[in-house]
Coordinates of N, CA and C in Angstrom, one line a residue:
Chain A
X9 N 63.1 -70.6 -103.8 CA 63.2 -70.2 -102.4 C 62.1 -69.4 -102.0
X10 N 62.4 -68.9 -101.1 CA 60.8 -68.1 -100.1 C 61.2 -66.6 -100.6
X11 N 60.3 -66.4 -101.5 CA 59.8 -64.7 -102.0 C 58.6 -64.1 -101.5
X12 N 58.5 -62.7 -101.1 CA 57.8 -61.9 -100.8 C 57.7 -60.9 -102.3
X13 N 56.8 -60.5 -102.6 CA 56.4 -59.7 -104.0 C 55.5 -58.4 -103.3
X14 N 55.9 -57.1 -103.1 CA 55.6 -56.0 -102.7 C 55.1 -55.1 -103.7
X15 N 53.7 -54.6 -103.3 CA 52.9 -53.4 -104.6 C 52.6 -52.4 -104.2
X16 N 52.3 -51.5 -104.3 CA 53.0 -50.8 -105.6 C 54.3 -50.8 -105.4
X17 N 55.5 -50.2 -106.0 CA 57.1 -49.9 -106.3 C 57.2 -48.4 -105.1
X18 N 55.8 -47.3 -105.6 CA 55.5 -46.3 -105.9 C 54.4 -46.0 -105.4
X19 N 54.1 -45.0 -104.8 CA 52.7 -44.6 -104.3 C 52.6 -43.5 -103.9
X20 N 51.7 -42.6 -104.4 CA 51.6 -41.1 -104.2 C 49.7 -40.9 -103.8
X21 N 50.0 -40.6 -102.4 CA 48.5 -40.0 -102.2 C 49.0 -38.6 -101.5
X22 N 47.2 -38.1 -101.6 CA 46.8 -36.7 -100.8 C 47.2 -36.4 -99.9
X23 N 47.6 -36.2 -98.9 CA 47.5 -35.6 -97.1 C 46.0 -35.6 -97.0
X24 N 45.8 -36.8 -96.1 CA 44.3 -37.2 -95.5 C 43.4 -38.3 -96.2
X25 N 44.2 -38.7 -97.6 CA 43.7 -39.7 -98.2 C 44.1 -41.3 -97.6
X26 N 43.7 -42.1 -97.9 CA 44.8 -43.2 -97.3 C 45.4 -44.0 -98.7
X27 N 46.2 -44.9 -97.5 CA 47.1 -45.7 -98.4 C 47.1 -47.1 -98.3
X28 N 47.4 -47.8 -99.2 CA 47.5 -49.1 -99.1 C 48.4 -50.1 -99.3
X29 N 49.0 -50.9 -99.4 CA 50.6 -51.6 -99.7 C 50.1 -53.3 -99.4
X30 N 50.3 -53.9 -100.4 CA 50.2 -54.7 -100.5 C 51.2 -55.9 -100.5
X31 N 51.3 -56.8 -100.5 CA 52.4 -58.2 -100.3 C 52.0 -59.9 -100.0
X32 N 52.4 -60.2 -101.2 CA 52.1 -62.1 -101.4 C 53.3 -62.2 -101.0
X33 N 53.5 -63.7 -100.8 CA 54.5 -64.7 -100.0 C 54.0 -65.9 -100.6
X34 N 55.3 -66.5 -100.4 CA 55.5 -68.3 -101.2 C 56.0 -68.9 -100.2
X35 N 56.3 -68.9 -98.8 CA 56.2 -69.8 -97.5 C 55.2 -70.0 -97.1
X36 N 54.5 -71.2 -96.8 CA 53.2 -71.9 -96.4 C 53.2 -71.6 -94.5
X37 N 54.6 -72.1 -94.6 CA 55.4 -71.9 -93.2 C 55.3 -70.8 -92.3
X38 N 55.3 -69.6 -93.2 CA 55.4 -68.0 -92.5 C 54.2 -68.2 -91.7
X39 N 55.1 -67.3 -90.4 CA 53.9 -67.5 -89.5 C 53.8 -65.6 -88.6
X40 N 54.5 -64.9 -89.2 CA 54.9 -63.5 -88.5 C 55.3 -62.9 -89.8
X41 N 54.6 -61.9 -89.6 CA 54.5 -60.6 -90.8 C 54.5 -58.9 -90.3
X42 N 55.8 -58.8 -90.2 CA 55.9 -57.2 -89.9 C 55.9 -56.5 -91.1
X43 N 55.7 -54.6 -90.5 CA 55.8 -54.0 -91.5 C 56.6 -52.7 -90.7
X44 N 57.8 -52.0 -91.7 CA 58.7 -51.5 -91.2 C 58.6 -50.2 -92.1
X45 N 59.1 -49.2 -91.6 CA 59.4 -47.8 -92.2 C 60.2 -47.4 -92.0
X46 N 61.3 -47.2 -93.3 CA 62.1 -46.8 -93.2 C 62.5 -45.4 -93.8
X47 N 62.7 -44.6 -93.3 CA 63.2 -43.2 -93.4 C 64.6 -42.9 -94.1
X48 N 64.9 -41.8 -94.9 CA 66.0 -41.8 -95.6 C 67.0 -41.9 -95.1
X49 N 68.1 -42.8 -94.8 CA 69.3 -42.8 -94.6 C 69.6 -43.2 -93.0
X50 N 67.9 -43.3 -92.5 CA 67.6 -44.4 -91.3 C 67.6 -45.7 -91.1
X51 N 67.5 -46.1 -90.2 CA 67.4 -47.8 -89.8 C 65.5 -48.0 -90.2
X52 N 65.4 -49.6 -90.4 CA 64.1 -49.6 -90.7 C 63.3 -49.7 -89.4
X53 N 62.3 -49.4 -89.1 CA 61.7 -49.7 -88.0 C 60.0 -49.9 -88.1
X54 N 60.4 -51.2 -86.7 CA 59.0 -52.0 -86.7 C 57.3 -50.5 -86.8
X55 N 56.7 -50.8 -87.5 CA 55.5 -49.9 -87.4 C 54.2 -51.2 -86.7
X56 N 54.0 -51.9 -87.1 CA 53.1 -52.7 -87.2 C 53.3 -54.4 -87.5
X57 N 52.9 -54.8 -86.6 CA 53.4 -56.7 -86.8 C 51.8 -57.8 -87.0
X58 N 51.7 -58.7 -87.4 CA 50.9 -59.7 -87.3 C 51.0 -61.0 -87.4
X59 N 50.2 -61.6 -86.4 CA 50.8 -63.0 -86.4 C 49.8 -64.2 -87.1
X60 N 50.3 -65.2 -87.3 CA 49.0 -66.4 -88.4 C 47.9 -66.3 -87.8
X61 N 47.9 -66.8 -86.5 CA 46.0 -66.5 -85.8 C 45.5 -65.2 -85.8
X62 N 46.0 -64.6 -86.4 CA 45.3 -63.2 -86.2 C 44.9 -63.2 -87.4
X63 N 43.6 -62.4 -88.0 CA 43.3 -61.8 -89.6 C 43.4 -60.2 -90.0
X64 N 43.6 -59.8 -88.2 CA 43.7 -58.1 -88.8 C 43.7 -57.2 -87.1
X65 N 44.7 -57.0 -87.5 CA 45.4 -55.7 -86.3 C 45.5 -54.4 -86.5
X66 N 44.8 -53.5 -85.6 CA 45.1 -52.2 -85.6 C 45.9 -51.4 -84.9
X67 N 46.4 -50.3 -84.9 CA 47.1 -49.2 -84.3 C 46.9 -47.9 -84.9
X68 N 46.3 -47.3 -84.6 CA 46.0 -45.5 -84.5 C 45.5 -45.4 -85.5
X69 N 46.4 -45.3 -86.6 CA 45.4 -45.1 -88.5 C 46.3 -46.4 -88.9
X70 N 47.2 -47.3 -88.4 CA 47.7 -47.7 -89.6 C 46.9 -49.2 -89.1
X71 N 46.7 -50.4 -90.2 CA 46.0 -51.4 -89.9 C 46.6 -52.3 -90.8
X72 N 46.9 -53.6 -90.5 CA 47.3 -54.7 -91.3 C 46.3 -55.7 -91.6
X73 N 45.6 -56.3 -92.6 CA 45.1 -57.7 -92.7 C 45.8 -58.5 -93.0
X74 N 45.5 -60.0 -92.5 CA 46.6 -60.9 -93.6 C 45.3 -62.0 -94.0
X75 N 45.8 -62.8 -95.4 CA 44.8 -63.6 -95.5 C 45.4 -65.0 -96.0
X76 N 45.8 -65.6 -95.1 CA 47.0 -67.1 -94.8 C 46.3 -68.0 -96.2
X77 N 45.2 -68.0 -96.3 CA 44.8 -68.9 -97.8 C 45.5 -68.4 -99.0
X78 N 45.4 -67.0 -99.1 CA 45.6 -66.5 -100.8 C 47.0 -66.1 -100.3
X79 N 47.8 -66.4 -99.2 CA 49.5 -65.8 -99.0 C 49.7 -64.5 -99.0
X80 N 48.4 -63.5 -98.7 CA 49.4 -62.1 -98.9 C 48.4 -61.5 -97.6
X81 N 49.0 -60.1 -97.3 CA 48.6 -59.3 -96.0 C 48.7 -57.9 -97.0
X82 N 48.0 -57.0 -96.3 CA 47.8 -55.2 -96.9 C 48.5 -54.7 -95.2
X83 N 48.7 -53.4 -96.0 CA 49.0 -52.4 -94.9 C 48.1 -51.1 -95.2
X84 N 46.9 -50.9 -94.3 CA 46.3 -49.7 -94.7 C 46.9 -48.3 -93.6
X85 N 46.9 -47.5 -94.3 CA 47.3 -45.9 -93.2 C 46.5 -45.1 -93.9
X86 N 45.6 -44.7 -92.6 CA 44.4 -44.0 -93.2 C 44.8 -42.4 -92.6
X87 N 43.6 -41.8 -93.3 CA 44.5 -39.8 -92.7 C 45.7 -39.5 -92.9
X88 N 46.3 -39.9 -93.9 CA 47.6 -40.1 -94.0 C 48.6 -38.2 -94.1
X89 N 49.4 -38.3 -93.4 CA 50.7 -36.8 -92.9 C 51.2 -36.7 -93.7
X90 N 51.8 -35.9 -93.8 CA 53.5 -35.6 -94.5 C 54.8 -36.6 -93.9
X91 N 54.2 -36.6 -92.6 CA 55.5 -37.7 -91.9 C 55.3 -39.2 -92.2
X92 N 54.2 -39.5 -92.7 CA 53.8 -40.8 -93.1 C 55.3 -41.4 -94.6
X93 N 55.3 -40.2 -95.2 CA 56.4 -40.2 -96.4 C 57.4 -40.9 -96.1
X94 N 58.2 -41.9 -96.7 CA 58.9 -43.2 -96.2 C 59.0 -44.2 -96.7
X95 N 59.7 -45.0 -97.5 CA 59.7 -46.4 -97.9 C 59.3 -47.9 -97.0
X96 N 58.4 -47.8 -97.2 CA 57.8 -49.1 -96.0 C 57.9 -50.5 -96.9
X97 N 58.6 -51.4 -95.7 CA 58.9 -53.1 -96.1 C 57.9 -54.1 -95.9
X98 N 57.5 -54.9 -96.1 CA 56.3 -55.9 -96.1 C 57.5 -57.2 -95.5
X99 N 57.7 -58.3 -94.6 CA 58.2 -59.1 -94.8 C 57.3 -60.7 -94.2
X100 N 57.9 -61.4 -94.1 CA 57.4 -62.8 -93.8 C 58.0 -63.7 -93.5
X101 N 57.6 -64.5 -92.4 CA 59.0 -65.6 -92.1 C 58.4 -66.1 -90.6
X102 N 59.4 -66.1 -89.9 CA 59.1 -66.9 -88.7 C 60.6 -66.8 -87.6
X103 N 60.1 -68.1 -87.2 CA 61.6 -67.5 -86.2 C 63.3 -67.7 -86.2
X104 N 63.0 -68.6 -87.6 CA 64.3 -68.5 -88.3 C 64.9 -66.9 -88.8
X105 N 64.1 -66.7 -90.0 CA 64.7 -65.8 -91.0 C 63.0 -64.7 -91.2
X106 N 63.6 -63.7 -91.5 CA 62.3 -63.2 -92.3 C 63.0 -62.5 -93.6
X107 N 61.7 -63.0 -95.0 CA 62.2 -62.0 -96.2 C 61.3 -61.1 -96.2
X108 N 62.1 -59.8 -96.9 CA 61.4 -59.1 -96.7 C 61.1 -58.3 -98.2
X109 N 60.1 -57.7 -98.6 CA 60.0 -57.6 -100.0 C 60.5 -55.8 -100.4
X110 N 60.5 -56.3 -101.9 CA 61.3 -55.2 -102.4 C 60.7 -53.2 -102.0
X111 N 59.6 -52.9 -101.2 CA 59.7 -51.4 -100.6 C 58.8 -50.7 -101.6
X112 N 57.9 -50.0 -100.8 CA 57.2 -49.1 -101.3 C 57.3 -47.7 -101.1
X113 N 57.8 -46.9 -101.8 CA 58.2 -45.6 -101.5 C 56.8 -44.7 -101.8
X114 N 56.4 -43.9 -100.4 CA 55.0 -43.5 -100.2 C 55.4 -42.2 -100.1
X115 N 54.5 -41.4 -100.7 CA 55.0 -39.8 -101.2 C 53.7 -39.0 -100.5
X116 N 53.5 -38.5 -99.5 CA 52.2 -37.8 -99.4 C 52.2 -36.5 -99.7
X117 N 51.6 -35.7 -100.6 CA 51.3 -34.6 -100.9 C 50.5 -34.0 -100.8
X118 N 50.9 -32.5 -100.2 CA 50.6 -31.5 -99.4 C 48.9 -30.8 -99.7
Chain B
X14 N 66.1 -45.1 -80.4 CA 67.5 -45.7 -80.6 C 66.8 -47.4 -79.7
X15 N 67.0 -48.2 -81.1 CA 66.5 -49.3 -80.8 C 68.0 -50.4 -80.0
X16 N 68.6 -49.8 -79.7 CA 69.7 -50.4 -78.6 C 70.5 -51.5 -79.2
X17 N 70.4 -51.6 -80.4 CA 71.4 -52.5 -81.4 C 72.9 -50.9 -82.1
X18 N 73.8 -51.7 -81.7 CA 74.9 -50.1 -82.1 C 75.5 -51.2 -83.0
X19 N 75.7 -50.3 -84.3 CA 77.3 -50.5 -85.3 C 78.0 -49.8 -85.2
X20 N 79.4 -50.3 -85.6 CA 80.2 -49.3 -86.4 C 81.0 -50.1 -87.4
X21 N 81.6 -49.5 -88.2 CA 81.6 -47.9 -88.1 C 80.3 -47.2 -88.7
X22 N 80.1 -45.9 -88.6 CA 78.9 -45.7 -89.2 C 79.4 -45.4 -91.0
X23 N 80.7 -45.2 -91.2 CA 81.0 -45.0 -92.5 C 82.2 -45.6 -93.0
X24 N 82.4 -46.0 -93.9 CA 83.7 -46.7 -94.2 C 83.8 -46.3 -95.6
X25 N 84.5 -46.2 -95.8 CA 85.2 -45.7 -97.4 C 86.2 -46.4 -97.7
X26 N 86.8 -47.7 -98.7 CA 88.3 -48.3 -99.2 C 87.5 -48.8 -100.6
X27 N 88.6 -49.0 -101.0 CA 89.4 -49.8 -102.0 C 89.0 -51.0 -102.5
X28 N 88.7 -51.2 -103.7 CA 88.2 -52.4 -104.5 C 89.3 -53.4 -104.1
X29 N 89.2 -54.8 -103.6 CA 90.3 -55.4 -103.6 C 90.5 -56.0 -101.9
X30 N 89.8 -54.5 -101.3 CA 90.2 -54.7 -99.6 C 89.3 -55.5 -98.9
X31 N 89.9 -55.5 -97.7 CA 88.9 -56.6 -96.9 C 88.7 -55.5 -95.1
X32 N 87.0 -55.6 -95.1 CA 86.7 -54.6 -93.8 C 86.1 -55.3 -93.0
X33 N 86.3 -55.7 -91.7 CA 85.1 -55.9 -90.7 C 83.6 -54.9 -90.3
X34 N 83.0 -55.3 -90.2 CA 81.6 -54.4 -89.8 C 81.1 -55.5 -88.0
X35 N 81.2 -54.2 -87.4 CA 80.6 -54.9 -86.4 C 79.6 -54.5 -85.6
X36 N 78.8 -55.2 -84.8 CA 77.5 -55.1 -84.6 C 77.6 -55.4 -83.0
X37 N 76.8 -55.0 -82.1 CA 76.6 -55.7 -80.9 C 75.0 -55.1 -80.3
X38 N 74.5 -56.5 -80.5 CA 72.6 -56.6 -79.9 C 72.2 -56.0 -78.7
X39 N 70.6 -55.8 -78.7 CA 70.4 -55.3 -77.8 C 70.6 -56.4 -76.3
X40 N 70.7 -55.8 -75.1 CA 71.0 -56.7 -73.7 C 69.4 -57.3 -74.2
X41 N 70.2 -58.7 -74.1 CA 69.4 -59.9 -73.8 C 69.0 -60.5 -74.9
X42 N 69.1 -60.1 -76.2 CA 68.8 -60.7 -77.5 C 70.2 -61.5 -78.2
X43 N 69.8 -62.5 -78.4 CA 70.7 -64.1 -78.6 C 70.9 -64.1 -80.2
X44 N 69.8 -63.3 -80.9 CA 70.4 -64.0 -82.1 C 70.4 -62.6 -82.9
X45 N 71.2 -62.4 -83.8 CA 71.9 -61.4 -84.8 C 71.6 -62.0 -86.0
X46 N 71.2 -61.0 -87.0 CA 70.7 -61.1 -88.9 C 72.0 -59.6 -89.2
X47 N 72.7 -60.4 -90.6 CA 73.1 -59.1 -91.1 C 71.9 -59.1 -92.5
X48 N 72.0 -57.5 -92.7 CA 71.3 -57.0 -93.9 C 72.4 -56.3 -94.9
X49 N 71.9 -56.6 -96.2 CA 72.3 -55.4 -97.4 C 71.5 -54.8 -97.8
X50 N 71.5 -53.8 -97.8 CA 70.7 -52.3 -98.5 C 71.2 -51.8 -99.6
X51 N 71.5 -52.2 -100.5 CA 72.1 -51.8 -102.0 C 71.2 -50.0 -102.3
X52 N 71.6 -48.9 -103.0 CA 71.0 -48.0 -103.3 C 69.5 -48.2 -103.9
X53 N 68.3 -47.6 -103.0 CA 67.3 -47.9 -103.5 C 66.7 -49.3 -104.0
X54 N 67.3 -50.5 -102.9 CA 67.0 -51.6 -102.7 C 66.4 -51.8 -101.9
X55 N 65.6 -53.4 -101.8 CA 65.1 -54.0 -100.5 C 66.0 -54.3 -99.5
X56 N 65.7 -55.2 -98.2 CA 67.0 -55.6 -97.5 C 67.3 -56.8 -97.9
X57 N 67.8 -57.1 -98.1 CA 68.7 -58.3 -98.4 C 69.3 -59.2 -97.6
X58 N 69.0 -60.3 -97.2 CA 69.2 -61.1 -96.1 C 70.6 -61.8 -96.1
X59 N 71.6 -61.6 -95.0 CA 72.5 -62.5 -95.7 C 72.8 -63.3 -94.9
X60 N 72.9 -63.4 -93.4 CA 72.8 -64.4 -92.4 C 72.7 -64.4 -91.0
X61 N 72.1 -65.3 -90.5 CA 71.9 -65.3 -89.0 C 72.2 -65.8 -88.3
X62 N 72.8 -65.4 -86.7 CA 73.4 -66.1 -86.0 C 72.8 -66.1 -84.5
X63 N 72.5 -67.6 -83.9 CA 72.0 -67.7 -82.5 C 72.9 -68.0 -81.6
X64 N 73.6 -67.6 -80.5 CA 74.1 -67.6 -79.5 C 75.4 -68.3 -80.2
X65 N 76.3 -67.9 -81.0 CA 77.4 -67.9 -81.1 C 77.3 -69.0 -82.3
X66 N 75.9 -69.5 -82.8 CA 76.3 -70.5 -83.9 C 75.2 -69.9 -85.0
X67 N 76.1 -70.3 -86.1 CA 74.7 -69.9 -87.6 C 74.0 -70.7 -87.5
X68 N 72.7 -69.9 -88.1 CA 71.0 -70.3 -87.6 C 70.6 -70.6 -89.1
X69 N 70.8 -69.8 -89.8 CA 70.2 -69.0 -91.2 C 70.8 -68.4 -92.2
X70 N 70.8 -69.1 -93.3 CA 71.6 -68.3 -94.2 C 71.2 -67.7 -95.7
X71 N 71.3 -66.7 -96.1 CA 70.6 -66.1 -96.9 C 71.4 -66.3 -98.1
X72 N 71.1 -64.6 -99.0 CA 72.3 -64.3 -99.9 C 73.6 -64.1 -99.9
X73 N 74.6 -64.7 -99.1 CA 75.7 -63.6 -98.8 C 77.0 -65.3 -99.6
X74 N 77.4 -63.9 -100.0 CA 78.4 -64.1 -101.3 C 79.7 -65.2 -100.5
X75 N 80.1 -65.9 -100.9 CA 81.5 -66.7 -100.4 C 82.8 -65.9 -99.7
X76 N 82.5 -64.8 -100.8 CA 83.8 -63.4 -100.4 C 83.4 -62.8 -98.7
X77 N 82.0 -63.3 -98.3 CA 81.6 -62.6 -96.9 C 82.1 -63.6 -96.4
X78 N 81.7 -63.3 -95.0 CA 82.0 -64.1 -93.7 C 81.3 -63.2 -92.6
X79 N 80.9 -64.1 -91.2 CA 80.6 -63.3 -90.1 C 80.7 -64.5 -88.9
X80 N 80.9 -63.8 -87.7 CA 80.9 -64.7 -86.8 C 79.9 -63.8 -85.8
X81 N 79.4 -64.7 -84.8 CA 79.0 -64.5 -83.3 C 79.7 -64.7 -82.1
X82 N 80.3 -63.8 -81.5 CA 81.4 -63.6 -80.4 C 80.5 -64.4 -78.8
X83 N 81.6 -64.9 -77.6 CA 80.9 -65.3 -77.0 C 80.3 -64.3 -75.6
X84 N 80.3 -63.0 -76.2 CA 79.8 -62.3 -75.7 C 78.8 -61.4 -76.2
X85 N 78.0 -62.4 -77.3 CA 76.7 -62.0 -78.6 C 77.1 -60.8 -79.5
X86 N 78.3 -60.3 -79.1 CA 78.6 -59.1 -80.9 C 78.9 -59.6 -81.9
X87 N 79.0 -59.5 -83.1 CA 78.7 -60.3 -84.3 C 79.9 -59.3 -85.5
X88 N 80.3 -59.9 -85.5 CA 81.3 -59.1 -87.2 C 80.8 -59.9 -88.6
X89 N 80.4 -58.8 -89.4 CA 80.4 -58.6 -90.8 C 81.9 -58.7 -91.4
X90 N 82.3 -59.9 -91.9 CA 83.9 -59.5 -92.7 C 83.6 -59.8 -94.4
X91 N 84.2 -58.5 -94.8 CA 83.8 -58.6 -96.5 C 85.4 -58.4 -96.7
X92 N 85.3 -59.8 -98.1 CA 86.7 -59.4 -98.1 C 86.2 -59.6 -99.7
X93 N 87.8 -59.4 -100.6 CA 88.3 -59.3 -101.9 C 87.2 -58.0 -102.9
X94 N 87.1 -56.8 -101.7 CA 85.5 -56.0 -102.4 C 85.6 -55.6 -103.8
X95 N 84.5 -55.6 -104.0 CA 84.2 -55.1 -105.7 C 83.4 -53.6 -105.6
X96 N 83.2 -53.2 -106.4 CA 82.2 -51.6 -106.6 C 80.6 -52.4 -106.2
X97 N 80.7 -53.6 -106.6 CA 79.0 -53.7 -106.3 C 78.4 -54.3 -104.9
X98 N 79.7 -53.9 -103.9 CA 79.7 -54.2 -102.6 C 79.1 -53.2 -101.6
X99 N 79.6 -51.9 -102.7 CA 79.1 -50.6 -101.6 C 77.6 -50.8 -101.3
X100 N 77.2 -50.6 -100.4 CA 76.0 -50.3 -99.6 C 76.0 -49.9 -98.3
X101 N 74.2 -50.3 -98.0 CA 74.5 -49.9 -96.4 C 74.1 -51.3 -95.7
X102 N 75.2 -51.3 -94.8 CA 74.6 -52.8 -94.3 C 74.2 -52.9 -92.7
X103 N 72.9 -53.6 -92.4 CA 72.3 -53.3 -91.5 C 72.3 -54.8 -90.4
X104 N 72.8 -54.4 -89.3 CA 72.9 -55.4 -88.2 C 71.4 -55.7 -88.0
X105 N 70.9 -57.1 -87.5 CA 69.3 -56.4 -86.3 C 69.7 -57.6 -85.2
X106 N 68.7 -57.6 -84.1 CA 68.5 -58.5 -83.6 C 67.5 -58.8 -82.7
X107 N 67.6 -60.3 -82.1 CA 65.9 -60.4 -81.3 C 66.1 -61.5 -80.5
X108 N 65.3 -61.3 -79.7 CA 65.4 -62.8 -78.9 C 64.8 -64.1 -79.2
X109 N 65.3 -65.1 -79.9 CA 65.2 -66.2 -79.9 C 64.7 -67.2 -79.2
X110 N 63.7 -67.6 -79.0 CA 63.7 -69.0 -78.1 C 62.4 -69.4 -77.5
X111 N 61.9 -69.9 -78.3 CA 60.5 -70.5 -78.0 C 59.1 -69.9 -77.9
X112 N 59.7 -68.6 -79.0 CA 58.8 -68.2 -79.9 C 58.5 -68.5 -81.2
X113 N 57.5 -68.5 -81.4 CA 57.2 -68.6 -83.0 C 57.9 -67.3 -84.2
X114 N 57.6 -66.3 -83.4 CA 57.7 -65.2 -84.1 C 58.8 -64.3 -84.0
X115 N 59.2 -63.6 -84.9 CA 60.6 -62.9 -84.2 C 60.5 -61.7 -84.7
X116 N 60.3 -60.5 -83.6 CA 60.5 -58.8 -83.5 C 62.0 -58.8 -84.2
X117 N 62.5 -58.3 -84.9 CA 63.8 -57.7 -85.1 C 63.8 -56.4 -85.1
X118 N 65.0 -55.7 -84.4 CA 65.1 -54.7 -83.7 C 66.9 -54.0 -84.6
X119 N 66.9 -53.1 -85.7 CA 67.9 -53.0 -86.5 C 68.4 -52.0 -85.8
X120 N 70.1 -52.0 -86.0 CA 70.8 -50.9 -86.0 C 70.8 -49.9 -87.2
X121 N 71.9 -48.9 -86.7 CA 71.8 -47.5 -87.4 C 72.4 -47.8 -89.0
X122 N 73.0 -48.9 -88.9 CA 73.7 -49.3 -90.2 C 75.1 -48.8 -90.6
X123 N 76.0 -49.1 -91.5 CA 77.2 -49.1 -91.7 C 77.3 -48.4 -93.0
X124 N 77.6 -47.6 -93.3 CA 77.6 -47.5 -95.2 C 79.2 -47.5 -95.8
X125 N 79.1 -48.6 -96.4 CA 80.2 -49.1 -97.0 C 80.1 -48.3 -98.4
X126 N 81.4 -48.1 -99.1 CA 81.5 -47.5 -100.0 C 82.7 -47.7 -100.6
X127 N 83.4 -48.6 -102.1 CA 83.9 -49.2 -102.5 C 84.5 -48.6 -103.2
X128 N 85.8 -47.5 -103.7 CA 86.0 -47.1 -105.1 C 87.0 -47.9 -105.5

């Protein structure tokens, strides 16, 4: 079936360094790729979206590529806060279903 | 407050029991996904519903069930629960229809808790 594979598990940067989060996909199909942050004990919420004709979208510090040949997209957040801290989702799909991959828990230190 | 509401927001029973979870989308969005959030899990897909019929269906166990009301709110029904049911389970929804692509827009979530 259709899997998303999410990297690191784990990620610990500086306050002001950036970050990066990675994710492959096994649907040829996927055509929409969000990326979500979710906060402890919060709902996840949309940060950043990208669609197949696009190769790379920005917003403020955070920036997504995707690269539809090799199936996977990054999530960069550059200057990265303390409020940046958060388990962020990678997913992929379309307008059926989206999967979404197993979460990267991002730790920024002070 | 992304204008998708659950409740309850907490529920606490009994291995054995059967609970509704219900969900109602934001004005004007047709189609409803339930999620599971297991402790320090991904989300977990378990099914989707467009304007009162299933669209999509994921993980979700035979012991589940959910419908789409004809007024787009949506129930989560878990029945015969086990301990490895507790979680948090998360409604979302979006508008469907002649898009490629689909915004999902989650609620606050439910947290179920089995002893």
């Amino acid at each position: 079936g259709e899997n998303v594979e999410q990297h690191p598990s784990t990620l610990s940067v500086q306050e002001g360094d950036s970050a990066v989060i990675k994710c492959t996909y096994s649907d040829s199909a996927s055509n929409y790729f969000p990326w979500y942050k979710q906060e402890l004990g919060k709902r996840p919420q949309l940060i950043i979206d990208i669609r197949s004709n696009v190769g790379e979208k920005k917003d403020q510090r955070i920036a997504v590529t995707l690269n539809k040949t090799a199936k996977h997209f990054s999530l960069h957040i550059t200057e990265t806060q303390p409020e940046d801290s958060a388990v962020y989702f990678c997913a992929a799909g379309g307008a059926q279903k989206l999967v979404f991959g197993q979460g990267t828990r991002l730790t920024i230190n002070p | 407050d992304s204008g998708v509401t659950q409740t309850p927001k907490h529920l606490i029973t009994a291995t054995g029991q059967r609970v509704t979870l219900r969900c109602s989308p934001r004005s004007g969005d047709l189609s409803v996904y339930w999620y599971q959030q297991s402790l320090d899990q991904g989300l977990q897909f378990l099914i989707q519903y467009y304007n009162g019929e299933e669209r999509a269906k994921g993980n979700i166990l035979e012991r589940f069930s959910a419908q789409q009301f004809p007024d787009l709110h949506s129930e989560l029904n878990l029945s015969s629960l086990e301990l490895g049911d507790s979680a948090l389970y998360f409604c979302a929804s979006s508008v469907v229809g002649g898009k490629a692509y689909n915004e999902q827009f989650f609620g606050p979530g439910t947290r179920l808790t089995v002893l």
